[in-house]
Amino acid sequence: MRKLYLIITCIGIGMMANAQNISGVVKEENGKFSNGATVSLLKANDSAIVKYAATKDNGRFKFETITQGKYIIKVTHVGYLPKYGDAFTVGNEDILLPDITLKKMAAELAAVTVTSQKPIVEMKADKMIVNVEGTINAVGNDGLELLRKSPGVMIDKDDNISLAGKNGVQIYIDGKPSPLTGTDLSNYLKTMQSAQIESIEIITNPSAKYEAAGNAGIINIRLKKNKTFGTNGTVNAGYNIGTYAKYNGGFSLNNRNAKTNIFGNYNYSQSLNSNAFVSSRYQGDTLFSQANEIKSKIKGSHNFKTGVDYFINKNSTIGAIINGNLSASSINTAGPMDFIYLPTNTLTKTLYATGDNELKRNNINFNLNYRYAIAGGKELNVDADYGFYNLRTNQYQPNIYYDANGGKLNSNIYHTISPSDIDIASVKVDYEQNYKKGRLGFGGKISNVVTKNDLEKYDVINNAEIFNKDESNIFKYKENINAVYANYNRALKGITLQAGLRVENTNSNGRSTGLKFDNSSNSYVPYDSTIQRSYVDFFPSAAITFNKNPMKQWGITYSRRIDRPAYQDLNPFEFKINDYTFMKGNTQLKPQYTNSYGVSYTYKFKLNTLLNYSHVKDIFTLLPDTIDVSKSFLSKKNLATQDIISLNISYPFQYKWYSFFVNSNSYYSKYKANFGAAGRSVNLDVFAYSFYMQNGFNLGKSWKGELSGFYNSPSIWQGIFKSKAMYSVDAGLQKTILKGKGNVKVSVSDIFKTMKWSGSSNFAGQISTASGHWESRQFKINFNWRFGNTQVKASRQRKLGTEEENKRTQSSGGTGVGVGN
């Protein structure tokens, strides 16, 4: 690790760069120089902020060491209308811009606080941003529901997340990859409330600076952080009602000056949710017909985040952040499974399986970060992270059998205790500087993940619990990833080039231990199954942007990605879900790799089109198989290939009091595999599409309205399950109160109650159908109040602090665009 830091630092110090200066003068309408105006340097292609400056007494401003490319100037000042300059190109010489004149606001406008509202979806050169806090209908939603309604994102019946038809999405929280997968991840996202989420970033073709994990790309959930000077905060409270009531509330506090920024927030939620699940499985001569009602209760979920940034000087910033989630919940499942003999279509018996599952999930993360930047474009960022997850599961599961007349036959009762612990530690270094008229970046990361899952199974006989040695297991898994990367981009005349390479060395060790009955010795003997892997992978990426005409821009991208198996998918132990369903890990499960190619087109900064092709090798899918004819087990296997072509189109529109945004995503996917046995092949193709639409209405007198909806066409989940269409319509109203410092939002989700999933599969002798629904139609009301200082001072010192902190926040996530390696 120390050697890696020394190499990065030495190379960084040895490189020099060339860049140009941009200067100009800002005046008022009467010809006087404007003092203290904020001047923003924006990229012409996507309006991304490059640097801030403040005008002096003589109205002058200056940006130093700016690399070649096309830019736009934006000027803002209290009491004046924002002013945009014309696009210009930075070449090999310094640039003096024409004088910029500001116009005064109308008197009635100058007397009120002016706030800007971001569009619900922003299209950037490298990502799509869903601004959660900018939409009325997001109120009261949890993190999983917000993802479900995000463009191109799909959540299947098991809460698996896919993006543009591809599974293997890597979820980040505030620029940090989450180690959770499957049910653990979905349960965690359900504890997050929209009140604490600022935006969701969807990145389909990440550069080499990002971690290589995530075949479909990265979804980064950005939590709110106040950047206003002085002391200020917010208070929010919400109430939802579907079948059952749900509550949420929270507050944030922030104190910021020229030297320090101290911030914190806390959110609490409590809810009771109802779900229904119906399935039919045809296997041999028997139909297994099951209907379950599932009630999940979040007894209390506490989300918190606190931290401090200290601006040592204009070059250096140091910070610390602690965030976490503490939650307790329960899941109750109840319902019958009928066994029907198909030749005579008669009921033979019924299994009534209930499950009472008590869950505790605690997660706390610690971050220390340092940023050093000097004139000339040199910048060093160092992050050290440690986090832990403690997951506790306590499940009581009676399985009671009845004959066709309702008489009790027998019962099998199980009690399962399953604690899981995950510890994560990482250190990463990122360095950037101007080089050869471009921008060179490189860095490295070392991460270690240690997990331990202890499954204790007890048979309950005559109210006594007997330890089941055959069905108990301890699984320990360690994963170490060492990564280095280099990335270079340069703007030429009308073209911007970017190329990068990331190298990752993966070392993993899994050990499954327990006791198994040995027939030869007629006794229990210990077993020890060990899985060891070590491999090195190369992940190139490249991008070309044709921006000679900023109003018509083309882009071409390429990246190679990986998805490593989750630790629970490798454990060879056989887990019993109920008497007829089992789950087993696969020690032969290999990583899946994706090569992804994209072509984008942006017209007048509004119409955005992205065409993408991906080839996935050894794709994961959860496959059912048979045991003793009537029983089945689920195990993940590598399908041979998946080829997928996707097209995304988005367009915003605004006319006076009406605004409109539409996003459409479509894809064609081909799954193909053959396991060499009758009935064990997969050859499926699907064309699927989805639409998201939002209509905004400025109704006057501080009232706003919103009508939004989405539609997902039939598609394929997890490679074998053919799903049917889903759609919903939401509506909401917002009223601004308390002199602009408060607002009340009211909305109704899924007005027509159409959010119901269903589908079928046919694999390995099993024909299955399933359907379900949840409390998707809800009435929601939320109150939000801002207090304290709401203005950003115009002093140069504070503006420098804001600029430094903004960059540090982005870098702590690992990249200049907000998400990390």
Coordinates of C-alpha atoms in Angstrom, one line a residue, residues 139-141 191-197 224 234-240 246-252 264-271 298-305 325-326 781-785:
V139 CA -42.7 12.0 -1.3
G140 CA -43.2 9.1 1.0
N141 CA -41.4 6.6 -1.2
T191 CA -35.4 1.6 5.1
M192 CA -34.3 4.7 3.2
Q193 CA -36.8 7.5 2.8
S194 CA -37.1 9.9 -0.1
A195 CA -36.7 12.8 2.4
Q196 CA -33.0 11.9 2.9
I197 CA -32.2 11.3 -0.8
K224 CA -28.7 15.2 1.0
T234 CA -34.7 21.5 7.9
V235 CA -37.5 19.6 9.6
N236 CA -39.7 17.1 7.8
A237 CA -42.6 14.8 8.7
G238 CA -44.7 12.4 6.6
Y239 CA -47.7 10.1 6.7
N240 CA -48.7 7.4 4.2
K246 CA -46.7 4.4 7.7
Y247 CA -44.8 7.3 9.3
N248 CA -41.5 9.1 8.7
G249 CA -39.8 12.2 9.9
G250 CA -36.4 13.8 10.3
F251 CA -34.3 16.8 10.6
S252 CA -31.0 18.2 9.4
G264 CA -25.7 16.2 10.3
N265 CA -29.1 14.7 9.6
Y266 CA -31.4 12.1 11.1
N267 CA -34.4 10.3 9.6
Y268 CA -36.8 7.9 11.3
S269 CA -39.5 5.6 9.7
Q270 CA -42.0 3.1 10.8
S271 CA -44.4 1.1 8.6
I298 CA -40.5 -1.9 10.0
K299 CA -40.6 -1.4 13.8
G300 CA -38.1 1.4 13.6
S301 CA -35.5 2.5 11.1
H302 CA -32.9 5.1 12.1
N303 CA -30.8 6.7 9.4
F304 CA -28.2 9.2 10.3
K305 CA -25.2 11.0 8.8
N325 CA -28.7 2.7 9.5
L326 CA -30.1 0.9 12.6
I781 CA -48.7 13.8 2.9
N782 CA -45.4 15.4 3.8
F783 CA -44.4 18.7 5.5
N784 CA -41.0 20.3 5.1
W785 CA -39.7 23.5 6.9

